[in-house]
Short mmCIF file of C-alpha atoms in Angstrom, two decimals:
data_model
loop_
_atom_site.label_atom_id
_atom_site.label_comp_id
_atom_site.label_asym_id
_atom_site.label_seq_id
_atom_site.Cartn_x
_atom_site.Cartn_y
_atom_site.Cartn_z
CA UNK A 1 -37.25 64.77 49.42
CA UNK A 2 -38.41 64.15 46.01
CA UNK A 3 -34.74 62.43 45.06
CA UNK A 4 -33.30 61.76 48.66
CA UNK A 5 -36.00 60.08 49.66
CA UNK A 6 -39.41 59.32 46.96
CA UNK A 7 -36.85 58.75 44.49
CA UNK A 8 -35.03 56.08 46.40
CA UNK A 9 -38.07 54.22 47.41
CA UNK A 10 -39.44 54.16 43.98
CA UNK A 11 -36.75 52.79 42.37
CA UNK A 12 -35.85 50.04 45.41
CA UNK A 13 -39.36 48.92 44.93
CA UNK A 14 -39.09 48.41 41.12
CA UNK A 15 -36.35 45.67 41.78
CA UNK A 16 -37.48 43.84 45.30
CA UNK A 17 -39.88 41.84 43.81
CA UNK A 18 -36.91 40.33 40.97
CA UNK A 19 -34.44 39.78 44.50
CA UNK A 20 -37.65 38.10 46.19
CA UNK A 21 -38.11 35.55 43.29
CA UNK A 22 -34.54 34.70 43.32
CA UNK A 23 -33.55 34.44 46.53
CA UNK A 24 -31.14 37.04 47.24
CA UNK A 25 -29.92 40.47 46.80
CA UNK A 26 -28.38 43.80 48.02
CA UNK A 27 -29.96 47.25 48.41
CA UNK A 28 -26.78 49.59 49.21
CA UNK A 29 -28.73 53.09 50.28
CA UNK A 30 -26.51 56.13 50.70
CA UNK A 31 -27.48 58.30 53.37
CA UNK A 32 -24.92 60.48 55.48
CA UNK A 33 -23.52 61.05 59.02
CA UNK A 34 -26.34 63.59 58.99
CA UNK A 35 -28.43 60.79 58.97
CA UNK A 36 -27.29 60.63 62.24
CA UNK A 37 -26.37 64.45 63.43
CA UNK A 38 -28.57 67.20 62.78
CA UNK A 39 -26.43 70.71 62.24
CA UNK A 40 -28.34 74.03 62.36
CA UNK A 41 -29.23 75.14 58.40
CA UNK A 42 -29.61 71.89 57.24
CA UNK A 43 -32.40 70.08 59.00
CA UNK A 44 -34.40 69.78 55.18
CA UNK A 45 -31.24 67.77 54.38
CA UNK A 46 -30.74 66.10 57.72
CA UNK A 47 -34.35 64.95 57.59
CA UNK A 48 -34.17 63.20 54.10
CA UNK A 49 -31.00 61.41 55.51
CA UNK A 50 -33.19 60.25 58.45
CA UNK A 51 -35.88 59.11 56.16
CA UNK A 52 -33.58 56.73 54.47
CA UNK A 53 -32.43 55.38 57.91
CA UNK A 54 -35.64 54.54 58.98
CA UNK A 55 -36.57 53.10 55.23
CA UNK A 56 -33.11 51.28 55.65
CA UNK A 57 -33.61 49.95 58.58
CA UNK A 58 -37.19 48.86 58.67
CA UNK A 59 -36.64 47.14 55.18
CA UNK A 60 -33.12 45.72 56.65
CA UNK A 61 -35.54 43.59 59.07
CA UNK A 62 -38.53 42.80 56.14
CA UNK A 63 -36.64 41.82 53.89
CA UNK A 64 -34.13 39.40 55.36
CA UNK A 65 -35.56 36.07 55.41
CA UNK A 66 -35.80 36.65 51.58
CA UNK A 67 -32.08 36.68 51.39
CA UNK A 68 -31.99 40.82 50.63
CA UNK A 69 -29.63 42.67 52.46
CA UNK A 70 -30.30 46.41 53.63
CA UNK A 71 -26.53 48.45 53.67
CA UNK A 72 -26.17 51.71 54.40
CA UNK A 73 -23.25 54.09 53.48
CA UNK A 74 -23.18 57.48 55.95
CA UNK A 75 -20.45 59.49 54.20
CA UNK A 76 -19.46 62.55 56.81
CA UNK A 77 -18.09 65.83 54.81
CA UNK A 78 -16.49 64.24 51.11
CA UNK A 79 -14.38 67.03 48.77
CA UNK A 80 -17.21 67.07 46.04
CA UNK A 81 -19.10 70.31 44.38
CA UNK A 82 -22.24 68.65 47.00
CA UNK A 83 -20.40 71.82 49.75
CA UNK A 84 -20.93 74.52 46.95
CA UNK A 85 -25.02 73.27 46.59
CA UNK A 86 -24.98 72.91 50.64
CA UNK A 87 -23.99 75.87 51.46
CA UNK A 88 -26.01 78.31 48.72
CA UNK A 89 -28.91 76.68 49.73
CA UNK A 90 -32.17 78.74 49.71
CA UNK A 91 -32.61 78.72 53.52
CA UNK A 92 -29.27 80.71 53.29
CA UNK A 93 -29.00 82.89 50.36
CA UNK A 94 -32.45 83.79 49.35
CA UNK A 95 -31.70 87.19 51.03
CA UNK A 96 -34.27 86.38 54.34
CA UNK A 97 -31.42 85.45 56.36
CA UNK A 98 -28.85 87.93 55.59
CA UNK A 99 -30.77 91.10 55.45
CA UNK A 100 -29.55 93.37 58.03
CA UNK A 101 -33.05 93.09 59.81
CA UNK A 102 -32.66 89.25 59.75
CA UNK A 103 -31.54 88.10 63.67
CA UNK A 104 -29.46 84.80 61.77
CA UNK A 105 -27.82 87.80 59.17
CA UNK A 106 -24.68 87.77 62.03
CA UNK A 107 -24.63 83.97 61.82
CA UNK A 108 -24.93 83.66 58.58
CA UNK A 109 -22.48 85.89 57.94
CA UNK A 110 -19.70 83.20 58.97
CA UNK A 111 -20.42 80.39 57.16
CA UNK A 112 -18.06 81.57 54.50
CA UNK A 113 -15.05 80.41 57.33
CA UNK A 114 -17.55 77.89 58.47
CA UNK A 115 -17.46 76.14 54.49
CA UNK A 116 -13.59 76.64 54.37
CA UNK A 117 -13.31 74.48 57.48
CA UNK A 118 -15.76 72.19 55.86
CA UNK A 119 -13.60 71.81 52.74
CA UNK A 120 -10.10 71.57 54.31
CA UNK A 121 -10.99 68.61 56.38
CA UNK A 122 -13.53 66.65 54.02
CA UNK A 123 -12.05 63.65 52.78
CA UNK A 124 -11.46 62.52 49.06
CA UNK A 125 -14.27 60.11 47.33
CA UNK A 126 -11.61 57.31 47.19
CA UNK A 127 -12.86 55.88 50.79
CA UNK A 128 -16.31 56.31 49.96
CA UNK A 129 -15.94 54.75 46.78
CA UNK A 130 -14.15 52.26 48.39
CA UNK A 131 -16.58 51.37 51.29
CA UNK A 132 -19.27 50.99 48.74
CA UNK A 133 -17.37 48.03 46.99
CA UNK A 134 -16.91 46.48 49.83
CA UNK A 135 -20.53 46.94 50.62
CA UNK A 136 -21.70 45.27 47.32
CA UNK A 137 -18.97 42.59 47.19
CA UNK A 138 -18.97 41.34 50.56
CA UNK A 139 -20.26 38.10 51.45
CA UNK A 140 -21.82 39.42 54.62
CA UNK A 141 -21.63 43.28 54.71
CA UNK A 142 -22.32 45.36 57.85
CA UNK A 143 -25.78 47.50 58.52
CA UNK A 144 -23.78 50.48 58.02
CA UNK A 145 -20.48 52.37 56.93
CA UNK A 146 -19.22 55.37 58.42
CA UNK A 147 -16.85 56.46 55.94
CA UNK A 148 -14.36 57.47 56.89
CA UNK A 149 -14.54 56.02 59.31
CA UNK A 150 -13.01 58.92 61.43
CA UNK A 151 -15.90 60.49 61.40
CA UNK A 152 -17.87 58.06 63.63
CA UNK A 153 -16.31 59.83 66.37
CA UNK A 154 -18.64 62.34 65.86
CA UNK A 155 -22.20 59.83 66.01
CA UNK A 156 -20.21 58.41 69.25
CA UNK A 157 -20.07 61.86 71.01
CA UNK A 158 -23.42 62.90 70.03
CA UNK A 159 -24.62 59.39 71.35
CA UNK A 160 -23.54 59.60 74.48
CA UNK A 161 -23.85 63.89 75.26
CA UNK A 162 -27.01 64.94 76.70
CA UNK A 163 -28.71 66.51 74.37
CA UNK A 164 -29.12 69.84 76.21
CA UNK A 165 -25.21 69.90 76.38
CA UNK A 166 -24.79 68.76 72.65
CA UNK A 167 -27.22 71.84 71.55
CA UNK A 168 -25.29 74.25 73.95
CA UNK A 169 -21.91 73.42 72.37
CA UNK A 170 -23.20 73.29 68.41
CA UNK A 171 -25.29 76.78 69.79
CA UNK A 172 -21.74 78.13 70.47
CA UNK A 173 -20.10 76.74 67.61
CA UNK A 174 -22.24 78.20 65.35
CA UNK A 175 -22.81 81.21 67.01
CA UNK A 176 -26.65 80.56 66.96
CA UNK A 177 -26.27 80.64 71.38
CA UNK A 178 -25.62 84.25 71.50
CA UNK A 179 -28.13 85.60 69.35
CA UNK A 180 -29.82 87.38 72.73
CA UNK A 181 -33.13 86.87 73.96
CA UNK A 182 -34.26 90.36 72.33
CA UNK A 183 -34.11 88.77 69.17
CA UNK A 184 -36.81 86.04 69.56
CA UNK A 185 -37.94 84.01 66.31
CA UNK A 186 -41.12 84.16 64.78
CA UNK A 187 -41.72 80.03 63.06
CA UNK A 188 -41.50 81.94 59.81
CA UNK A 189 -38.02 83.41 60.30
CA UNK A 190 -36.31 79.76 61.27
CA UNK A 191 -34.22 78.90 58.63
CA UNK A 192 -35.15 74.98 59.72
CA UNK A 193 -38.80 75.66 58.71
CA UNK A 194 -37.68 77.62 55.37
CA UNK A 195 -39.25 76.67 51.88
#
């Protein structure tokens, strides 16, 4: 939170008043497709990305009829070292989780194929890199870029599912549906609510 989401406000306040004086101005925020999608083991993530939606968007609206436009760029999975810091987060390797006693240590257990899957199908920076030009140079940019943009397939599906279905299918994709109703969670053990 501190960098995803304090650390963007502070320094797009430092420069709105400047873009208010003159007239005009951009603010391109980078959030991500989990911005949008919330995967099991990442919610501290997902929520920062939400944060800067919300921020985006409200500020989007406020700050219009100054001539400031709001863009936001929602990469989906991009080949960078970001997978490595993802996926050794604390929630997952500070032992909790993946001590034999732990209900998620089974889960857990499989996000080694889970990461190679990841990494074989994220894209290069290029088209991120590339969206964000366009984001700064264009005369009148869109709210958002889903770059690639393949992966707005994804924010379409989970748009229109249910939700009950969508958390039944990511439950069996991730293994988290079969954990058994023996092993009920105490708040402290969800790796969501983890520190």
């Amino acid at each position: 939170f501190e960098t995803n989401v304090f650390g963007l406000a502070a320094v797009t306040r430092a420069f709105i008043p400047q873009m208010r004086d003159r007239g005009e101005g951009r603010i391109v925020n980078v959030s991500s497709v989990g911005g949008r999608i919330t995967l099991p083991f990442f919610g501290a993530y997902n929520a920062t990305k939400y944060a800067v939606e919300s921020i985006s968007d409200a500020l989007r609206i406020e700050l219009h009829s100054f001539g400031i436009k709001v863009v936001l760029i929602e990469p989906g999975a991009v080949n960078t070292e970001f997978n490595s810091v993802a996926f050794a987060s604390e929630a997952l390797t500070d032992g909790s989780h993946t001590a034999v006693s732990s209900p998620y240590a089974e889960v857990i257990a499989k996000m080694g194929p889970m990461r190679n899957m990841v990494e074989k199908t994220a894209s290069k920076p290029g088209p991120v890199v590339r969206g964000m030009v366009h984001a700064i140079e264009t005369r009148s940019p869109s709210a958002r870029y889903v770059l690639p943009a393949y992966n707005t397939m994804g924010i379409f599906f989970k748009t229109i599912t249910p939700t009950r279905l969508w958390d039944f299918v990511i439950g069996l994709a991730t293994g988290l549906r079969n954990l058994g109703s023996s092993k009920r969670l105490k708040k402290a053990d969800s790796p969501a609510l983890t520190a």
